[in-house]
Amino acid sequence: MTEFSPRYLKDYQVPDYKITTVNLTIELDDTKTVVTNVMEVSKVGVHQRALTLDGEHMQLMSVMVNKDKLTASQYQLNESTLTIADLPEQFTLTITTQINPVANTALEGLYKSADVYCTQCEAEGFRRITYFLDRPDVMAVYTTKIIADKTSFPFLLANGNKVEQGDLSNNMHFVTWHDPFPKPCYLFALVAGDFDLLEDSFTTKSGRVVKLELFVDKGNLSRSEHAMVSLKKSMLWDEQQFNLEYDLDIYMIVAVDFFNMGAMENKGLNVFNSKFVLADDLSATDDDFFNVEAVIAHEYFHNWTGNRVTCRDWFQLSLKEGLTVFRDQQFSADMHSSTVTRIKNVKIVRAQQFAEDAGPMAHPIRPEKVMEMNNFYTLTVYEKGSEVIRMMHTILGDDAFKAGIKLYFERHDGQAVTCDDFVAAMSDASNTDLSQFKYWYSQSGTPELSVSDEYDAKSNTYQLTIEQNHPETHDKQEKHNLHIPINVELITSDNNLNQGGLLHSKQKTQTWTFENVFTKPVPALLGNFSAPVKLNYQYNDQDLNVLMVNASDEFNRWDAGQKLFAGYIKQLVNNAELELPMQIAEALAQVLNSDADNAFKAEQLVLPSFDEMAAAIDEVNPGALVRAISILKRFIAEQLQSKFIATYQSLCTNEFAKDGAAIGNRALKNVCLDYLALLDGANELVLNQFNQANNMTDQLAAIKTAALNDLICFEDVMVEFARQWQGNTLVMDKWFSINAMHNNENVVQRITGLLTHPEFSIDNPNRARALIGAFAFYNSHYFHNKDASGYKFLFEQLTKLNAINPQVASRLITPLIQFKSFDNNHQQLMKVELEKLSQLDNLSRDLLEKLTAALQ
Ligand code: 0A1
Ligand code: ZN
């Protein structure tokens, strides 16, 4: 195995040098791009220590200190650093490097793909462009001059404001950009290409006009409108909610087809995966529209939470990510149904983040040890990080939370700070002691709450006792009791009790007493998922029924239904013959008859996912879990067939609208379809929906239903879908994914064949994720097939991706390293493939870190 050593939070030291200005001249060329970097550098404090700059995957051409060109003996160069000793207090350092953007398939640093030059510098990509102190606490003012061929690259973009442009000889031209805000190098960006441009503007609350520019591939202008509208909504929301105004004169967004992540908040020049920009009525689903708006908002909100105030070091990543996810979730909740939005957030935490916390890569939201930083853009840092911010919001209340945010900016605008600084601002602004709460930042794992209760009819008192447990995590960390906010609603079947509130669990065991309780209530616990924890309370079916109908909070009503389903799925895993009670169907009939909005009803009808159940059951047999879910689903479908048909038919319409009601109608209709697909007549129903569909939500639901139920029409609809959408990259990604989700024993053969499909390319992260990722993450049945063919398929693809794009490989290995969730047989089979991967002689740092943790 290759040697790479980890870094530790406890070793943080302030830099020996600061770099205050950076002047870049970048002469773009496919294989020999030349970067000239002129920096103003000075010592921090008085010392004689050498300057060690980060740099990798490039060729050093020259080094100059002030006017003196250094000879090779005056510096030390190795694979990842350049060290210069005997430096004055202050000097100009000029470094020239040469890089090969076409060869850069890792998509980190400067790369060229699909005729576009593009950079990705977070977390540590800038060191692939020039030698630098590549750490977020070194903040400089950047001026960037880009030179390229004018015909192929009419647009040359970088951060900040455009200050100069002109023509050069040989059909070359240049543009110079200046960003007045000091920033860490991870926020540097450059894009060069030929695009269609959507222009607009936004007038800030203080009256400044900001130019908005959205760059998309030629021909895609009509699909960029929604992104622009979303941007303007985000700008307004941040002013209204947090009093935060945009600061530059221009805000640019570029959509690219080759991108490792969702999007990147580079100052004034966001780079987006085109998946989160392009959307039109025919080719995008309702979820796509929602996600575009959410990601646009997320990146925009980073301008304050991330860019104006940034991270001191990468261990603090959740400082910007947890907070920004919380902000984008609040924004989405304000733009749409807040309950349905919250349900979507919670499902991700319960299904995926809990699994991460239970697996070999368990880490606190502020990790303490990192080998490859790219491995820490995790559900824990992002989603659990957001839950931690949300708990502060719950504990402090909206006004005090906003006062905390205000104080945070007053104290730290322009600085690189820590999570402790954030909590201190929250605590000081609200006069609240958050010292115990802070363990949420340093403690990994999902806490478990055991709740018991007692009702005393004589004294009319009701007692709730809550015990905290902190299961051991893979990192073997010592655990502390946490400050856990628990929303409680006491519900009675006659619905006349109005008690509850926010409980603060801080000790191992605590009891709360409620007075004047005249009938035994059912406790609705953890309302709105007030803390990212697992909850154990012995509800019986009747209790859950009471909550499903009577809980005043919609979230609690949904959650009670989920608990009811989960209870039966657990039992069915061990006993597939279990007789299911009619009450389940009756409860759902009530849901269908209720006057709640259809988007919410749809959520109430969806069963907990395979991943969510796997996170809730120890050492599960995946086949038995898949079967258990489908038994319950079939039972519901059979019992409620006529209701599902009636609801389905009532929601079929020839008109297409995109308002909330129409979106809710489609969601409910497609949940009905999902149930009806298990019964006679499914093939005709699905085929009919496919043929009639006038929007992607319905069309995709039809082919997905055909795939998941292996319907006779599957091949035909897939051929027709591909014929209709060939050449549309984003839609074809969906097609590849649906192929990978086919619930048929030949699926591995099918996807192996698709690796040579003319539109498949493993170099494109979206494509790789669409085919390989969809299989490993979503085809639970055949990925976990007993013959290990699913695991072997993933092994083979990871072997290739390890060399092409380690970041993508490292994400796709997730379902394999989480083997502990499954029974021993499956664990062994999964480990065989992990062992084989660990033998690769070119193993990337990204995979090495995960394999080491998984196999230790
Ligand atoms: N900061 C971005 C996410 C991001 C992180 C790393 C990247 O490359 C390794 C790219 C994007 C965000 O939170 O949106
Ligand atoms: Zn982010």
Short mmCIF file of N, CA, C and O in Angstrom, two decimals, residues 599-642:
data_model
loop_
_atom_site.label_atom_id
_atom_site.label_comp_id
_atom_site.label_asym_id
_atom_site.label_seq_id
_atom_site.Cartn_x
_atom_site.Cartn_y
_atom_site.Cartn_z
N ALA A 599 -49.25 16.49 -1.42
CA ALA A 599 -47.81 16.24 -1.28
C ALA A 599 -47.55 15.56 0.07
O ALA A 599 -46.75 14.63 0.18
N PHE A 600 -48.26 16.02 1.08
CA PHE A 600 -48.10 15.44 2.41
C PHE A 600 -48.67 14.03 2.46
O PHE A 600 -48.06 13.11 3.00
N LYS A 601 -49.84 13.84 1.87
CA LYS A 601 -50.43 12.50 1.83
C LYS A 601 -49.46 11.53 1.16
O LYS A 601 -49.31 10.38 1.59
N ALA A 602 -48.84 11.99 0.08
CA ALA A 602 -47.90 11.11 -0.64
C ALA A 602 -46.80 10.65 0.31
O ALA A 602 -46.46 9.47 0.37
N GLU A 603 -46.28 11.57 1.10
CA GLU A 603 -45.22 11.20 2.05
C GLU A 603 -45.74 10.21 3.08
O GLU A 603 -45.04 9.29 3.49
N GLN A 604 -46.98 10.41 3.52
CA GLN A 604 -47.54 9.51 4.52
C GLN A 604 -47.70 8.08 4.00
O GLN A 604 -47.71 7.13 4.78
N LEU A 605 -47.84 7.97 2.69
CA LEU A 605 -48.08 6.64 2.12
C LEU A 605 -46.80 5.88 1.77
O LEU A 605 -46.81 4.69 1.51
N VAL A 606 -45.68 6.59 1.72
CA VAL A 606 -44.43 5.94 1.31
C VAL A 606 -43.82 5.19 2.49
O VAL A 606 -43.67 5.73 3.58
N LEU A 607 -43.45 3.94 2.25
CA LEU A 607 -42.86 3.12 3.32
C LEU A 607 -41.42 3.55 3.58
O LEU A 607 -40.76 4.09 2.68
N PRO A 608 -40.90 3.29 4.76
CA PRO A 608 -39.47 3.57 5.02
C PRO A 608 -38.62 2.81 3.99
O PRO A 608 -38.98 1.70 3.59
N SER A 609 -37.52 3.42 3.60
CA SER A 609 -36.69 2.83 2.55
C SER A 609 -35.83 1.68 3.09
O SER A 609 -35.67 1.53 4.31
N PHE A 610 -35.25 0.96 2.16
CA PHE A 610 -34.32 -0.12 2.52
C PHE A 610 -33.20 0.44 3.42
O PHE A 610 -32.87 -0.13 4.46
N ASP A 611 -32.64 1.57 3.02
CA ASP A 611 -31.50 2.13 3.77
C ASP A 611 -31.92 2.54 5.18
O ASP A 611 -31.18 2.35 6.15
N GLU A 612 -33.10 3.14 5.27
CA GLU A 612 -33.55 3.58 6.58
C GLU A 612 -33.77 2.39 7.51
O GLU A 612 -33.38 2.42 8.68
N MET A 613 -34.34 1.34 6.96
CA MET A 613 -34.57 0.14 7.77
C MET A 613 -33.24 -0.53 8.11
O MET A 613 -33.04 -1.01 9.23
N ALA A 614 -32.34 -0.56 7.14
CA ALA A 614 -31.04 -1.22 7.39
C ALA A 614 -30.32 -0.49 8.53
O ALA A 614 -29.64 -1.11 9.35
N ALA A 615 -30.49 0.84 8.59
CA ALA A 615 -29.84 1.60 9.66
C ALA A 615 -30.49 1.33 11.01
O ALA A 615 -29.89 1.57 12.06
N ALA A 616 -31.72 0.82 10.98
CA ALA A 616 -32.44 0.61 12.23
C ALA A 616 -32.40 -0.85 12.72
O ALA A 616 -32.86 -1.14 13.80
N ILE A 617 -31.85 -1.75 11.90
CA ILE A 617 -31.83 -3.17 12.27
C ILE A 617 -30.37 -3.63 12.32
O ILE A 617 -29.56 -3.26 11.48
N ASP A 618 -30.06 -4.47 13.30
CA ASP A 618 -28.69 -4.98 13.40
C ASP A 618 -28.48 -6.16 12.45
O ASP A 618 -29.33 -7.04 12.36
N GLU A 619 -27.34 -6.16 11.80
CA GLU A 619 -26.89 -7.29 10.98
C GLU A 619 -28.02 -7.92 10.18
O GLU A 619 -28.34 -9.11 10.31
N VAL A 620 -28.54 -7.14 9.30
CA VAL A 620 -29.72 -7.58 8.56
C VAL A 620 -29.34 -8.43 7.34
O VAL A 620 -28.28 -8.22 6.73
N ASN A 621 -30.21 -9.38 7.02
CA ASN A 621 -30.05 -10.11 5.76
C ASN A 621 -30.73 -9.25 4.69
O ASN A 621 -31.95 -9.06 4.72
N PRO A 622 -29.97 -8.73 3.74
CA PRO A 622 -30.56 -7.76 2.80
C PRO A 622 -31.72 -8.36 2.01
O PRO A 622 -32.72 -7.67 1.77
N GLY A 623 -31.59 -9.62 1.63
CA GLY A 623 -32.68 -10.25 0.88
C GLY A 623 -33.96 -10.28 1.71
O GLY A 623 -35.05 -9.99 1.21
N ALA A 624 -33.81 -10.61 2.99
CA ALA A 624 -34.99 -10.68 3.86
C ALA A 624 -35.61 -9.30 4.05
O ALA A 624 -36.83 -9.16 4.14
N LEU A 625 -34.78 -8.28 4.08
CA LEU A 625 -35.30 -6.92 4.24
C LEU A 625 -36.06 -6.48 2.98
O LEU A 625 -37.15 -5.91 3.06
N VAL A 626 -35.46 -6.74 1.82
CA VAL A 626 -36.14 -6.39 0.56
C VAL A 626 -37.51 -7.09 0.54
O VAL A 626 -38.54 -6.48 0.22
N ARG A 627 -37.50 -8.37 0.91
CA ARG A 627 -38.74 -9.14 0.87
C ARG A 627 -39.76 -8.58 1.87
O ARG A 627 -40.94 -8.41 1.55
N ALA A 628 -39.30 -8.25 3.07
CA ALA A 628 -40.21 -7.74 4.10
C ALA A 628 -40.90 -6.45 3.62
O ALA A 628 -42.12 -6.31 3.77
N ILE A 629 -40.13 -5.58 3.03
CA ILE A 629 -40.73 -4.32 2.57
C ILE A 629 -41.77 -4.62 1.48
O ILE A 629 -42.86 -4.05 1.45
N SER A 630 -41.44 -5.58 0.60
CA SER A 630 -42.39 -5.80 -0.48
C SER A 630 -43.64 -6.56 -0.02
O SER A 630 -44.71 -6.35 -0.56
N ILE A 631 -43.51 -7.35 1.04
CA ILE A 631 -44.72 -8.01 1.57
C ILE A 631 -45.69 -6.96 2.13
O ILE A 631 -46.88 -6.98 1.85
N LEU A 632 -45.12 -6.05 2.91
CA LEU A 632 -45.97 -5.01 3.50
C LEU A 632 -46.62 -4.16 2.40
O LEU A 632 -47.80 -3.81 2.46
N LYS A 633 -45.82 -3.87 1.40
CA LYS A 633 -46.32 -3.01 0.34
C LYS A 633 -47.45 -3.71 -0.43
O LYS A 633 -48.49 -3.10 -0.73
N ARG A 634 -47.26 -4.99 -0.71
CA ARG A 634 -48.29 -5.73 -1.42
C ARG A 634 -49.57 -5.81 -0.59
O ARG A 634 -50.67 -5.65 -1.11
N PHE A 635 -49.41 -6.01 0.70
CA PHE A 635 -50.58 -6.09 1.57
C PHE A 635 -51.38 -4.78 1.48
O PHE A 635 -52.60 -4.78 1.29
N ILE A 636 -50.67 -3.67 1.59
CA ILE A 636 -51.35 -2.37 1.53
C ILE A 636 -52.03 -2.19 0.17
O ILE A 636 -53.17 -1.76 0.05
N ALA A 637 -51.29 -2.57 -0.88
CA ALA A 637 -51.82 -2.41 -2.24
C ALA A 637 -53.11 -3.23 -2.39
O ALA A 637 -54.11 -2.73 -2.92
N GLU A 638 -53.07 -4.45 -1.91
CA GLU A 638 -54.25 -5.31 -2.07
C GLU A 638 -55.44 -4.77 -1.28
O GLU A 638 -56.56 -4.73 -1.77
N GLN A 639 -55.17 -4.35 -0.06
CA GLN A 639 -56.27 -3.88 0.78
C GLN A 639 -56.88 -2.57 0.27
O GLN A 639 -58.07 -2.36 0.44
N LEU A 640 -56.06 -1.76 -0.31
CA LEU A 640 -56.56 -0.43 -0.69
C LEU A 640 -56.67 -0.24 -2.20
O LEU A 640 -56.75 0.89 -2.68
N GLN A 641 -56.67 -1.36 -2.91
CA GLN A 641 -56.65 -1.29 -4.37
C GLN A 641 -57.67 -0.28 -4.94
O GLN A 641 -57.32 0.59 -5.75
N SER A 642 -58.91 -0.42 -4.51
CA SER A 642 -59.93 0.43 -5.16
C SER A 642 -59.70 1.90 -4.82
O SER A 642 -59.89 2.78 -5.66
#
